[in-house]
Coordinates of C-alpha atoms in Angstrom, one line a residue:
M756 CA 0.0 0.0 0.0
G757 CA 2.9 2.4 0.8
L758 CA 4.6 1.6 -2.5
R759 CA 1.4 2.3 -4.3
L760 CA 1.0 5.7 -2.6
D761 CA 4.6 6.6 -3.5
L762 CA 3.9 5.8 -7.1
L763 CA 0.9 8.0 -7.2
L764 CA 2.9 10.9 -5.8
L765 CA 5.6 10.4 -8.4
A766 CA 3.0 10.3 -11.2
A767 CA 1.6 13.6 -9.9
A768 CA 5.1 15.2 -9.8
L769 CA 6.0 14.0 -13.3
L770 CA 2.9 15.6 -14.8
F771 CA 4.6 19.0 -14.5
S772 CA 7.3 17.8 -17.0
P773 CA 5.9 18.0 -20.6
A774 CA 8.9 16.2 -22.0
L775 CA 8.0 13.2 -19.9
S776 CA 4.2 13.2 -19.9
D777 CA 4.0 13.5 -23.7
L778 CA 5.7 10.1 -24.3
V779 CA 3.7 7.0 -24.7
I780 CA 5.0 3.4 -24.8
L781 CA 3.2 1.7 -27.6
K782 CA 4.5 -1.8 -26.8
V783 CA 6.7 -3.5 -24.1
D784 CA 7.9 -7.0 -24.4
R785 CA 9.7 -8.2 -21.2
R786 CA 11.7 -11.4 -20.9
V787 CA 13.0 -12.5 -17.5
D788 CA 15.7 -15.2 -17.6
L789 CA 15.8 -17.3 -14.4
T790 CA 17.9 -20.1 -15.8
S791 CA 20.9 -19.2 -13.6
Q792 CA 21.5 -17.4 -10.3
I793 CA 21.8 -14.1 -12.2
V794 CA 18.5 -12.6 -13.2
R795 CA 18.4 -11.0 -16.6
V796 CA 15.5 -8.8 -17.6
T797 CA 15.4 -7.7 -21.3
S798 CA 12.7 -5.2 -22.1
T799 CA 12.0 -4.1 -25.7
L800 CA 10.3 -0.7 -25.6
K801 CA 8.6 1.1 -28.5
V802 CA 8.0 4.7 -27.5
E803 CA 6.1 7.4 -29.4
N804 CA 6.1 11.2 -28.9
N805 CA 2.6 12.5 -28.8
G806 CA 3.6 16.0 -27.7
K807 CA 4.5 19.1 -29.7
D808 CA 8.1 19.4 -28.6
A809 CA 11.0 17.0 -29.5
V810 CA 12.1 14.5 -26.9
T811 CA 15.7 13.5 -26.3
E812 CA 15.4 11.3 -23.3
V813 CA 13.4 8.4 -22.0
L814 CA 12.9 7.9 -18.2
L815 CA 13.2 4.4 -16.7
V816 CA 12.2 3.8 -13.1
F817 CA 13.0 0.9 -10.7
P818 CA 11.9 0.1 -7.2
D819 CA 14.8 0.7 -4.7
R820 CA 14.7 -2.9 -3.5
Q821 CA 15.6 -3.9 -7.1
V822 CA 18.2 -1.2 -7.5
K823 CA 20.1 -2.6 -4.5
N824 CA 20.7 -5.7 -6.5
L825 CA 21.0 -4.0 -9.9
A826 CA 24.5 -4.9 -11.2
Y827 CA 24.3 -3.9 -14.8
L828 CA 22.0 -1.6 -16.9
F829 CA 22.4 -1.3 -20.7
A830 CA 20.3 0.2 -23.4
V831 CA 20.6 0.0 -27.2
S832 CA 18.5 1.0 -30.1
S833 CA 17.0 -1.9 -32.1
A834 CA 15.1 -2.6 -35.3
G835 CA 13.4 -5.7 -36.6
K836 CA 12.1 -8.8 -34.8
G837 CA 13.5 -12.2 -33.8
K838 CA 16.6 -13.3 -35.7
A839 CA 16.3 -10.3 -38.0
K840 CA 16.6 -7.9 -35.1
S841 CA 19.6 -5.6 -35.4
Y842 CA 21.2 -3.1 -33.0
S843 CA 22.6 0.2 -34.2
H844 CA 23.4 2.6 -31.3
T845 CA 24.4 2.0 -27.7
L846 CA 22.5 4.5 -25.6
S847 CA 23.8 6.5 -22.6
V848 CA 22.1 5.6 -19.3
N849 CA 22.6 7.8 -16.3
E850 CA 21.0 7.8 -12.8
I851 CA 18.9 10.9 -12.1
N852 CA 17.3 12.5 -9.0
L853 CA 14.1 14.1 -10.2
K854 CA 12.3 16.6 -8.0
G855 CA 9.4 14.9 -6.2
M856 CA 10.8 11.4 -6.7
P857 CA 9.7 9.2 -3.8
P858 CA 12.6 7.5 -2.0
S859 CA 11.2 4.1 -2.9
L860 CA 11.9 4.7 -6.6
V861 CA 15.1 5.3 -8.6
G862 CA 15.2 6.9 -12.0
Y863 CA 17.5 6.5 -15.0
L864 CA 17.5 8.7 -18.1
V865 CA 18.3 7.0 -21.5
S866 CA 19.6 9.6 -24.0
L867 CA 18.3 9.1 -27.5
P868 CA 20.8 9.4 -30.4
E869 CA 18.7 12.2 -32.0
P870 CA 15.6 14.2 -31.0
L871 CA 12.3 12.3 -31.3
G872 CA 9.8 14.6 -33.1
K873 CA 6.0 14.8 -32.9
G874 CA 4.4 11.5 -33.9
E875 CA 7.7 9.7 -34.3
S876 CA 8.5 6.4 -32.6
Y877 CA 11.7 4.8 -31.5
T878 CA 12.5 1.2 -30.4
L879 CA 15.1 0.4 -27.8
D880 CA 16.2 -2.7 -25.8
V881 CA 17.0 -2.4 -22.1
L882 CA 18.9 -5.1 -20.3
A883 CA 18.9 -5.1 -16.5
V884 CA 21.0 -7.7 -14.7
Y885 CA 20.3 -8.4 -11.0
T886 CA 22.3 -10.4 -8.4
H887 CA 21.1 -12.0 -5.2
S888 CA 17.5 -11.5 -6.3
L889 CA 16.6 -15.2 -6.2
K890 CA 15.9 -16.3 -2.6
P891 CA 16.2 -20.0 -1.6
F892 CA 13.0 -21.2 0.0
P893 CA 13.4 -23.2 2.1
E894 CA 16.7 -21.7 3.2
K895 CA 18.0 -24.9 4.7
I896 CA 17.7 -28.4 3.1
T897 CA 19.3 -31.8 3.5
Q898 CA 21.9 -33.4 1.3
A899 CA 19.3 -35.3 -0.8
D900 CA 16.8 -32.4 -1.2
I901 CA 16.4 -30.3 -4.3
Q902 CA 16.8 -26.5 -4.3
L903 CA 13.8 -24.3 -4.6
L904 CA 13.9 -20.6 -5.3
V905 CA 11.5 -17.7 -5.0
F906 CA 11.3 -14.8 -7.5
E907 CA 9.2 -11.7 -7.0
D908 CA 8.4 -9.0 -9.6
S909 CA 5.4 -7.2 -11.2
A910 CA 3.4 -8.6 -14.1
Y911 CA 3.1 -5.0 -15.4
Y912 CA 6.0 -3.0 -16.6
L913 CA 6.8 -0.2 -14.1
S914 CA 6.8 3.0 -16.2
P915 CA 6.1 6.7 -15.7
Y916 CA 4.3 6.6 -19.1
E917 CA 1.1 5.2 -20.3
V918 CA 1.6 1.7 -21.8
K919 CA -0.6 0.7 -24.7
A920 CA 0.3 -3.0 -24.9
Q921 CA 2.7 -5.2 -22.9
S922 CA 3.6 -8.8 -22.2
L923 CA 5.9 -10.7 -19.8
T924 CA 7.7 -14.0 -20.3
V925 CA 9.4 -15.7 -17.4
K926 CA 11.9 -18.4 -18.5
L927 CA 12.7 -21.0 -15.9
P928 CA 15.6 -23.6 -15.8
Q929 CA 13.1 -26.5 -16.0
A930 CA 9.4 -27.3 -16.1
R931 CA 9.1 -28.3 -12.4
I932 CA 7.3 -25.4 -10.7
E933 CA 6.0 -25.4 -7.2
S934 CA 3.7 -22.5 -7.6
Y935 CA 3.3 -19.2 -9.4
T936 CA 0.9 -16.2 -9.3
R937 CA -2.1 -16.6 -11.7
I938 CA -3.8 -13.4 -13.0
E939 CA -5.6 -12.6 -16.1
N940 CA -4.0 -13.8 -19.3
T941 CA -1.5 -16.2 -17.6
K942 CA -0.3 -19.2 -19.5
L943 CA 2.3 -21.9 -18.8
H944 CA 4.2 -23.4 -21.7
G945 CA 6.8 -26.0 -20.5
S946 CA 9.4 -24.0 -18.5
D947 CA 8.0 -20.6 -19.6
I948 CA 5.3 -18.6 -17.8
K949 CA 3.6 -15.9 -20.0
Y950 CA 1.7 -12.9 -18.6
G951 CA -0.3 -10.8 -21.1
P952 CA -0.9 -9.2 -23.4
Y953 CA -2.3 -6.3 -21.3
E954 CA -3.5 -3.2 -23.0
N955 CA -4.0 0.5 -22.1
L956 CA -2.4 0.5 -18.7
P957 CA -1.9 3.8 -16.9
P958 CA 1.5 5.0 -15.6
F959 CA 2.9 3.1 -12.7
S960 CA 0.6 0.1 -13.0
H961 CA 1.7 -2.6 -10.7
S962 CA 0.6 -6.3 -10.2
P963 CA 2.9 -8.3 -8.0
I964 CA 3.8 -11.9 -8.9
V965 CA 5.7 -14.6 -7.1
V966 CA 7.2 -17.7 -8.8
H967 CA 8.4 -20.7 -6.6
F968 CA 10.5 -23.1 -8.8
E969 CA 13.2 -25.7 -8.8
S970 CA 16.7 -24.8 -9.8
N971 CA 19.9 -26.8 -9.0
R972 CA 22.1 -24.5 -11.0
P973 CA 25.4 -23.4 -9.3
F974 CA 25.0 -20.5 -6.9
A975 CA 28.8 -19.7 -7.0
V976 CA 29.6 -16.3 -5.5
A977 CA 33.1 -14.9 -5.2
R978 CA 33.0 -12.9 -2.0
E979 CA 36.3 -11.4 -3.1
L980 CA 38.3 -11.8 -6.3
V981 CA 41.8 -10.3 -6.8
R982 CA 43.1 -10.4 -10.3
E983 CA 46.7 -9.3 -10.7
V984 CA 47.9 -8.7 -14.3
E985 CA 51.7 -8.1 -14.4
I986 CA 53.2 -6.8 -17.7
S987 CA 56.7 -7.7 -18.8
H988 CA 57.9 -5.9 -21.9
W989 CA 60.1 -9.0 -22.5
G990 CA 57.0 -10.7 -24.1
N991 CA 54.7 -12.0 -21.3
V992 CA 51.6 -11.0 -19.4
Q993 CA 51.3 -13.0 -16.1
V994 CA 47.8 -13.2 -14.7
T995 CA 47.1 -14.5 -11.1
E996 CA 43.6 -14.7 -9.8
Y997 CA 42.8 -15.3 -6.1
Y998 CA 39.2 -16.5 -5.4
N999 CA 37.2 -16.8 -2.2
V1000 CA 34.1 -18.6 -3.3
V1001 CA 30.9 -19.6 -1.4
N1002 CA 27.8 -21.4 -2.5
R1003 CA 24.9 -19.0 -1.7
G1004 CA 22.2 -21.5 -2.4
S1005 CA 20.1 -23.3 0.2
E1006 CA 22.3 -24.3 3.2
I1007 CA 22.8 -28.0 3.8
T1008 CA 21.8 -29.3 7.3
G1009 CA 22.6 -32.6 8.9
E1010 CA 25.5 -34.8 8.2
F1011 CA 27.2 -35.1 4.8
S1012 CA 27.7 -38.6 3.5
R1013 CA 30.5 -38.8 0.9
L1014 CA 29.7 -42.5 0.3
E1015 CA 26.1 -41.7 -0.8
F1016 CA 27.3 -38.7 -2.8
Q1017 CA 29.9 -40.7 -4.7
A1018 CA 27.4 -43.5 -5.4
R1019 CA 24.5 -41.2 -6.6
P1020 CA 25.7 -37.6 -6.9
H1021 CA 22.7 -36.4 -8.8
I1022 CA 20.3 -37.9 -6.3
R1023 CA 22.2 -37.4 -3.0
G1024 CA 23.5 -34.0 -3.8
P1025 CA 21.5 -32.3 -6.5
S1026 CA 21.9 -28.8 -5.0
S1027 CA 25.7 -28.9 -5.0
F1028 CA 28.2 -28.2 -7.8
R1029 CA 31.4 -30.0 -8.3
N1030 CA 33.2 -27.9 -10.9
L1031 CA 33.5 -24.4 -12.4
V1032 CA 34.6 -23.6 -16.0
A1033 CA 36.8 -20.6 -16.7
K1034 CA 37.1 -19.3 -20.3
L1035 CA 40.6 -18.0 -20.8
P1036 CA 42.0 -16.1 -23.8
P1037 CA 43.5 -18.1 -26.7
R1038 CA 47.2 -18.9 -26.6
T1039 CA 47.1 -19.2 -22.8
H1040 CA 50.1 -21.1 -21.4
S1041 CA 51.6 -22.1 -18.1
V1042 CA 48.3 -22.7 -16.4
Y1043 CA 48.1 -23.8 -12.8
Y1044 CA 45.4 -24.2 -10.2
R1045 CA 46.1 -24.6 -6.5
D1046 CA 44.8 -23.7 -3.0
E1047 CA 46.4 -23.2 0.4
I1048 CA 47.3 -26.9 0.7
G1049 CA 49.1 -27.1 -2.7
N1050 CA 48.5 -27.9 -6.3
I1051 CA 45.1 -29.4 -7.2
S1052 CA 45.3 -32.1 -9.9
T1053 CA 41.5 -32.4 -10.5
S1054 CA 41.3 -29.9 -13.3
H1055 CA 41.2 -30.2 -17.1
L1056 CA 42.3 -27.8 -19.8
W1057 CA 41.1 -27.6 -23.4
S1058 CA 42.5 -25.1 -25.9
D1059 CA 42.2 -24.2 -29.6
S1060 CA 42.9 -21.2 -31.8
K1061 CA 39.8 -19.4 -30.5
K1062 CA 39.7 -20.1 -26.8
T1063 CA 41.1 -21.9 -23.8
E1064 CA 38.8 -23.6 -21.2
L1065 CA 39.9 -24.6 -17.7
E1066 CA 37.6 -26.9 -15.8
I1067 CA 38.2 -26.4 -12.0
E1068 CA 37.1 -29.1 -9.6
P1069 CA 37.5 -28.2 -5.9
R1070 CA 38.6 -30.8 -3.4
Y1071 CA 35.0 -31.4 -2.2
P1072 CA 31.5 -30.8 -3.6
M1073 CA 30.2 -27.4 -2.9
F1074 CA 26.9 -27.5 -1.0
G1075 CA 25.0 -24.4 0.1
G1076 CA 26.9 -22.4 2.7
W1077 CA 30.2 -24.2 1.9
R1078 CA 33.3 -22.2 1.0
T1079 CA 36.6 -22.6 -0.7
A1080 CA 39.6 -20.5 -1.7
F1081 CA 41.9 -21.2 -4.6
T1082 CA 44.3 -19.5 -7.0
I1083 CA 44.5 -19.6 -10.8
G1084 CA 47.5 -18.5 -12.7
Y1085 CA 48.4 -18.4 -16.4
G1086 CA 50.6 -16.6 -18.9
L1087 CA 49.5 -14.7 -22.1
P1088 CA 51.5 -13.5 -25.1
L1089 CA 52.2 -9.7 -24.7
Q1090 CA 51.5 -8.9 -28.4
D1091 CA 47.9 -9.9 -28.0
F1092 CA 47.1 -7.3 -25.3
L1093 CA 49.7 -4.5 -25.4
F1094 CA 49.5 -1.9 -28.2
E1095 CA 50.8 1.6 -29.1
S1096 CA 48.9 4.7 -30.0
E1097 CA 50.0 8.3 -30.4
G1098 CA 53.3 7.7 -28.6
K1099 CA 51.7 5.8 -25.7
R1100 CA 51.5 2.2 -24.9
F1101 CA 48.2 0.8 -23.7
L1102 CA 47.0 -2.5 -22.2
N1103 CA 43.7 -3.8 -23.6
F1104 CA 42.4 -6.3 -21.1
S1105 CA 39.0 -7.7 -20.0
F1106 CA 37.4 -6.8 -16.7
G1107 CA 35.5 -9.3 -14.6
S1108 CA 36.0 -13.0 -13.9
P1109 CA 36.6 -15.6 -16.6
I1110 CA 34.5 -18.2 -14.7
N1111 CA 31.0 -18.8 -16.2
E1112 CA 28.0 -17.3 -14.4
I1113 CA 29.8 -16.4 -11.2
I1114 CA 28.8 -13.3 -9.1
V1115 CA 31.7 -11.3 -7.7
D1116 CA 30.8 -9.3 -4.6
T1117 CA 34.0 -7.3 -4.7
L1118 CA 36.6 -7.4 -7.5
F1119 CA 40.1 -5.9 -7.3
M1120 CA 41.8 -5.6 -10.6
K1121 CA 45.5 -4.9 -10.1
I1122 CA 47.6 -3.9 -13.2
V1123 CA 51.3 -4.1 -12.4
L1124 CA 53.2 -2.0 -15.0
P1125 CA 57.0 -2.1 -15.6
E1126 CA 59.2 0.0 -13.5
G1127 CA 59.6 3.4 -15.1
S1128 CA 56.1 3.7 -16.4
N1129 CA 54.7 7.3 -16.3
D1130 CA 51.7 9.4 -17.3
I1131 CA 49.2 6.6 -16.5
T1132 CA 45.5 6.9 -17.4
V1133 CA 42.6 4.4 -17.3
T1134 CA 39.6 4.1 -19.6
A1135 CA 36.7 1.8 -18.7
P1136 CA 33.2 1.3 -20.2
F1137 CA 31.5 1.6 -16.7
P1138 CA 32.2 3.4 -13.4
I1139 CA 35.0 2.0 -11.3
K1140 CA 37.0 3.1 -8.2
E1141 CA 40.7 3.7 -9.0
S1142 CA 43.7 3.8 -6.6
R1143 CA 47.5 3.5 -6.9
E1144 CA 50.2 1.6 -5.1
T1145 CA 53.8 0.5 -5.7
K1146 CA 55.1 -3.1 -5.8
L1147 CA 58.7 -4.0 -5.3
S1148 CA 60.0 -7.0 -7.2
H1149 CA 63.4 -8.5 -8.2
L1150 CA 65.9 -6.0 -9.5
D1151 CA 63.6 -3.0 -8.8
L1152 CA 65.0 0.3 -7.6
V1153 CA 61.8 2.4 -6.9
G1154 CA 59.2 -0.2 -7.5
R1155 CA 56.6 -0.9 -10.1
P1156 CA 53.4 1.2 -10.4
V1157 CA 50.2 -0.7 -9.6
I1158 CA 46.8 0.5 -10.7
I1159 CA 44.0 -0.9 -8.6
L1160 CA 40.5 -1.0 -10.1
E1161 CA 37.7 -1.8 -7.7
K1162 CA 34.1 -2.7 -8.4
S1163 CA 31.3 -4.3 -6.5
N1164 CA 28.5 -6.6 -7.7
V1165 CA 30.3 -7.8 -10.8
V1166 CA 28.5 -10.1 -13.3
P1167 CA 29.6 -11.7 -16.7
E1168 CA 28.2 -8.6 -18.5
H1169 CA 31.1 -6.7 -17.0
N1170 CA 33.6 -8.8 -18.9
Q1171 CA 34.4 -5.9 -21.3
Y1172 CA 37.7 -4.5 -22.3
F1173 CA 39.3 -1.6 -20.5
Q1174 CA 42.5 0.3 -21.4
V1175 CA 45.4 1.4 -19.3
Y1176 CA 47.6 4.0 -21.1
Y1177 CA 51.1 4.9 -20.1
T1178 CA 54.4 6.1 -21.4
F1179 CA 57.6 4.0 -21.2
S1180 CA 61.1 4.7 -22.5
G1181 CA 62.7 1.9 -24.5
I1182 CA 66.0 2.7 -22.7
S1183 CA 64.3 1.7 -19.4
M1184 CA 64.2 -1.9 -20.7
L1185 CA 68.0 -2.0 -20.5
R1186 CA 68.0 -1.2 -16.8
E1187 CA 67.7 -4.7 -15.5
P1188 CA 70.1 -6.3 -18.0
L1189 CA 72.7 -3.6 -17.2
M1190 CA 72.2 -4.1 -13.5
L1191 CA 72.9 -7.8 -14.0
I1192 CA 75.9 -7.2 -16.1
F1193 CA 77.5 -4.6 -13.8
G1194 CA 76.5 -6.8 -10.8
F1195 CA 78.4 -9.8 -12.1
F1196 CA 81.3 -7.5 -13.2
F1197 CA 81.7 -6.1 -9.7
L1198 CA 81.4 -9.6 -8.3
F1199 CA 84.2 -10.9 -10.4
I1200 CA 86.4 -7.8 -9.6
T1201 CA 85.8 -8.3 -5.9
Y1202 CA 86.8 -11.9 -6.2
I1203 CA 90.0 -11.1 -8.1
L1204 CA 91.0 -8.5 -5.5
Y1205 CA 90.2 -10.9 -2.7
M1206 CA 92.4 -13.6 -4.3
H1207 CA 95.4 -11.2 -4.8
A1208 CA 95.2 -9.1 -1.6
D1209 CA 97.1 -10.0 1.5
I1210 CA 94.5 -9.7 4.3
S1211 CA 96.5 -11.6 6.9
I1212 CA 97.2 -10.0 10.3
S1213 CA 100.7 -8.4 10.6
K1214 CA 103.2 -10.6 12.5
S1215 CA 104.4 -7.6 14.5
S1216 CA 101.0 -6.5 15.6
P1217 CA 100.1 -6.9 19.4
S1218 CA 97.1 -9.0 18.6
Y1219 CA 99.1 -11.4 16.4
L1220 CA 101.8 -11.7 19.1
A1221 CA 99.2 -12.3 21.8
K1222 CA 97.6 -15.0 19.7
M1223 CA 100.9 -16.8 19.1
Q1224 CA 101.8 -16.7 22.8
W1225 CA 98.4 -18.1 23.7
E1226 CA 98.9 -20.9 21.2
E1227 CA 102.3 -21.7 22.9
V1228 CA 100.7 -21.7 26.3
Q1229 CA 98.0 -24.1 25.0
A1230 CA 100.7 -26.4 23.6
V1231 CA 102.6 -26.5 26.9
I1232 CA 99.5 -27.2 28.9
Q1233 CA 98.7 -30.1 26.5
Q1234 CA 102.2 -31.5 27.3
V1235 CA 101.6 -31.2 31.0
E1236 CA 98.3 -33.0 30.6
N1237 CA 100.0 -35.8 28.7
I1238 CA 102.7 -36.2 31.4
V1239 CA 100.0 -36.3 34.1
S1240 CA 98.2 -38.9 32.1
R1241 CA 101.3 -41.0 31.8
C1242 CA 101.8 -40.7 35.6
L1243 CA 98.2 -42.0 36.1
A1244 CA 99.1 -44.9 33.8
V1245 CA 102.1 -45.8 36.1
H1246 CA 99.7 -45.6 39.1
E1247 CA 97.4 -48.1 37.4
K1248 CA 100.5 -50.5 37.0
L1249 CA 101.2 -50.2 40.7
E1250 CA 97.6 -51.1 41.5
A1251 CA 97.7 -54.0 39.1
S1252 CA 100.9 -55.4 40.8
L1253 CA 99.1 -55.5 44.1
Q1254 CA 96.3 -57.5 42.5
D1255 CA 98.9 -59.9 41.1
L1256 CA 100.4 -60.1 44.6
S1257 CA 97.1 -61.1 46.2
R1258 CA 96.6 -63.8 43.5
T1259 CA 100.2 -65.3 43.4
G1260 CA 101.8 -64.2 46.6
V1261 CA 105.2 -63.4 44.8
V1262 CA 106.5 -60.4 46.7
Q1263 CA 109.7 -60.0 44.7
A1264 CA 107.8 -59.2 41.4
C1265 CA 105.7 -56.6 43.2
K1266 CA 108.9 -54.9 44.5
S1267 CA 110.3 -54.8 41.0
V1268 CA 107.2 -53.1 39.6
R1269 CA 107.4 -50.5 42.4
K1270 CA 111.1 -49.8 41.7
S1271 CA 110.4 -49.4 38.0
A1272 CA 107.4 -47.1 38.7
D1273 CA 109.5 -45.0 41.0
S1274 CA 112.2 -44.5 38.3
T1275 CA 109.6 -43.7 35.6
L1276 CA 107.8 -41.1 37.8
K1277 CA 111.1 -39.3 38.6
E1278 CA 111.8 -39.1 34.8
L1279 CA 108.4 -37.7 34.1
Y1280 CA 108.8 -35.0 36.8
K1281 CA 112.1 -34.0 35.2
E1282 CA 110.2 -33.4 31.9
M1283 CA 107.5 -31.4 33.7
K1284 CA 109.8 -28.9 35.4
P1285 CA 110.8 -26.8 32.4
L1286 CA 107.1 -26.8 31.3
L1287 CA 106.0 -25.4 34.7
S1288 CA 108.8 -22.8 34.5
F1289 CA 107.5 -21.6 31.1
L1290 CA 104.0 -21.3 32.4
Q1291 CA 105.1 -19.4 35.4
S1292 CA 107.0 -16.9 33.3
S1293 CA 104.2 -16.4 30.6
S1294 CA 101.7 -13.6 31.2
Q1295 CA 99.2 -15.4 28.9
A1296 CA 99.1 -18.4 31.3
A1297 CA 98.4 -16.3 34.4
H1298 CA 94.7 -17.2 34.6
I1299 CA 95.2 -20.9 34.2
L1300 CA 98.5 -21.4 36.0
P1301 CA 96.9 -21.9 39.5
K1302 CA 94.9 -24.8 38.2
V1303 CA 97.9 -26.4 36.5
E1304 CA 100.0 -26.2 39.7
E1305 CA 97.1 -27.6 41.7
L1306 CA 96.9 -30.5 39.3
V1307 CA 100.6 -31.3 39.7
T1308 CA 100.4 -31.1 43.5
K1309 CA 97.3 -33.4 43.7
E1310 CA 99.0 -35.9 41.4
R1311 CA 102.2 -36.0 43.6
E1312 CA 100.0 -36.5 46.7
L1313 CA 98.2 -39.3 44.9
Q1314 CA 101.6 -40.8 44.0
E1315 CA 102.8 -40.7 47.6
K1316 CA 99.6 -42.3 48.9
L1317 CA 99.9 -45.1 46.3
M1318 CA 103.6 -45.7 47.2
T1319 CA 102.7 -45.8 50.9
K1320 CA 99.8 -48.2 50.2
H1321 CA 102.1 -50.4 48.1
L1322 CA 104.9 -50.6 50.8
T1323 CA 102.3 -51.4 53.5
V1324 CA 100.8 -54.3 51.5
V1325 CA 104.2 -55.8 50.5
D1326 CA 105.3 -55.6 54.2
C1327 CA 102.1 -57.3 55.3
Y1328 CA 102.6 -60.1 52.8
E1329 CA 106.2 -60.6 54.0
K1330 CA 105.0 -60.8 57.6
K1331 CA 102.3 -63.2 56.4
L1332 CA 99.4 -61.2 57.9
G1333 CA 95.8 -62.1 57.1
G1334 CA 93.6 -60.4 54.5
R1335 CA 91.4 -58.6 57.1
E1336 CA 94.5 -57.2 58.9
I1337 CA 95.9 -55.9 55.5
E1338 CA 92.5 -54.2 54.7
N1339 CA 92.5 -52.5 58.1
R1340 CA 96.0 -51.1 57.6
I1341 CA 95.4 -49.7 54.1
N1342 CA 91.8 -48.6 54.5
A1343 CA 92.7 -45.0 55.4
H1344 CA 95.2 -44.8 52.5
Q1345 CA 92.6 -46.1 50.0
Q1346 CA 90.0 -43.5 51.0
K1347 CA 92.4 -40.7 50.5
I1348 CA 93.5 -42.2 47.1
T1349 CA 89.9 -42.3 45.9
V1350 CA 89.4 -38.6 46.8
L1351 CA 92.6 -37.6 45.2
R1352 CA 91.9 -39.5 41.9
Q1353 CA 88.5 -37.7 41.6
E1354 CA 90.1 -34.3 42.2
V1355 CA 92.8 -35.0 39.6
D1356 CA 90.1 -36.0 37.0
D1357 CA 88.1 -32.9 37.7
L1358 CA 91.1 -30.7 37.3
L1359 CA 91.9 -32.3 33.9
D1360 CA 88.3 -31.8 32.7
Y1361 CA 88.4 -28.1 33.8
I1362 CA 91.7 -27.4 32.0
D1363 CA 90.5 -29.1 28.9
E1364 CA 87.4 -26.8 28.8
L1365 CA 89.7 -23.8 29.0

């Protein structure tokens, strides 16, 4: 009721404009295509000027609820019917805010190629493309359920002018229809619903209709698509596309059974889609398809001289509400897309997504130009938001200019060519090769200088002398450690002779071992004396000398205790004392020997670490 009242107010306001009120629409043929998720409404209008003054514009009006989903609006002059119909002029369409326009309506003015005189008629076709206009009902279904959609519109063409005759045809994807609004002159022919003809309808006539029908077509929506086109003047255009796709159809509830889906995919998953098809330019090469996990092998590529088709199959079937993210990359020959005109180079590339019948909520088109590009301008067939940034890549000095083109609500009709003009000096192409040449040149020169230069430390410098003195100290300490190790080996022979004595009882052999050991130890101490003197006289050994002297002292104490133990045991055997008496006499010596051995081992480990 509120919408009807707004329409009446608009009609009253427009009566003050003779240019609008003098037009009459002789005939309107509307065709609504619901065979995919994108709603396309084609209206053929034949208008006539019944006023005295010439008319140059035709006003189109749409409800604001439809304009929210209006992605593309196009008008063209036409002549003929059916296959014989021809199109001559593309007409300019601009949104307008008329005085007295209710907020529930939005107006667009179509500019005619030449003034329309009194009694003259003109035929034009208007294409309106809508996204997110089909609503799933029910909104949630199970894996095996079919998908049902609801479409709402008016059986009468909404116009500020009187309409003499009109008709509407709604084309559905298949003949299965749950329900549809039946009014006067309504007919169902297979998958087509026809309303009309209706004659002599006043301005802003409105008759709501609702169609509830089955459609299992893919509802693929890219919530965000980033297309990066990088130009190399060395002969290649590299395209990388980052997709974030969701199925906006009826959401699946309950558990998903892959076994049932694999066995009967058309019965146990009719509302899902398993693949998407991207139509790429001819002579596409180096194609890849991957996601965050890695390369996806379930894809197929067909190419010929006219086109290249890439069939993309995600890792899992896409049911309603399910999402996936993937990347497509491919290369193109530069000569097919880069041209020169009036001293400027320009890229001629297509906007939109190459995937069939996909809706893109937000599209970012990034054009990466070579470093050194200047005087950049963009020409596009429809309004877009433009911004700039810089990208650093290999061998770049200041970075490559990047033009970012942003547009929301993108449909296949936006797959039109746009141009990026820029200037680029041919000498700039030599920048990177020259950088490589000079880079290798300086690398080789540096290598030659390195090989022929004497970069060793001077033998007279304090640091060199200190280094050499420390190396001498280290060598002397190593010799001291070796002597101590040899002394410890002699100690082990003394212990072994006592074990032999306890086994054989031969005292004379044990005395011979002690005599030999005593002689050997005296010789070793003679070797150690000059080494200790050197360490005591060297300033580099000041921090380690106390530990070395402590090591020598502990070893001598250990030697004395061992000799005392040895003499005691031999004496006991000569006196033929019992084993318990021998243990009692040497017990105190053995405890001290054990402690001294541990201390000597600890000191050796400490000196090794230094």
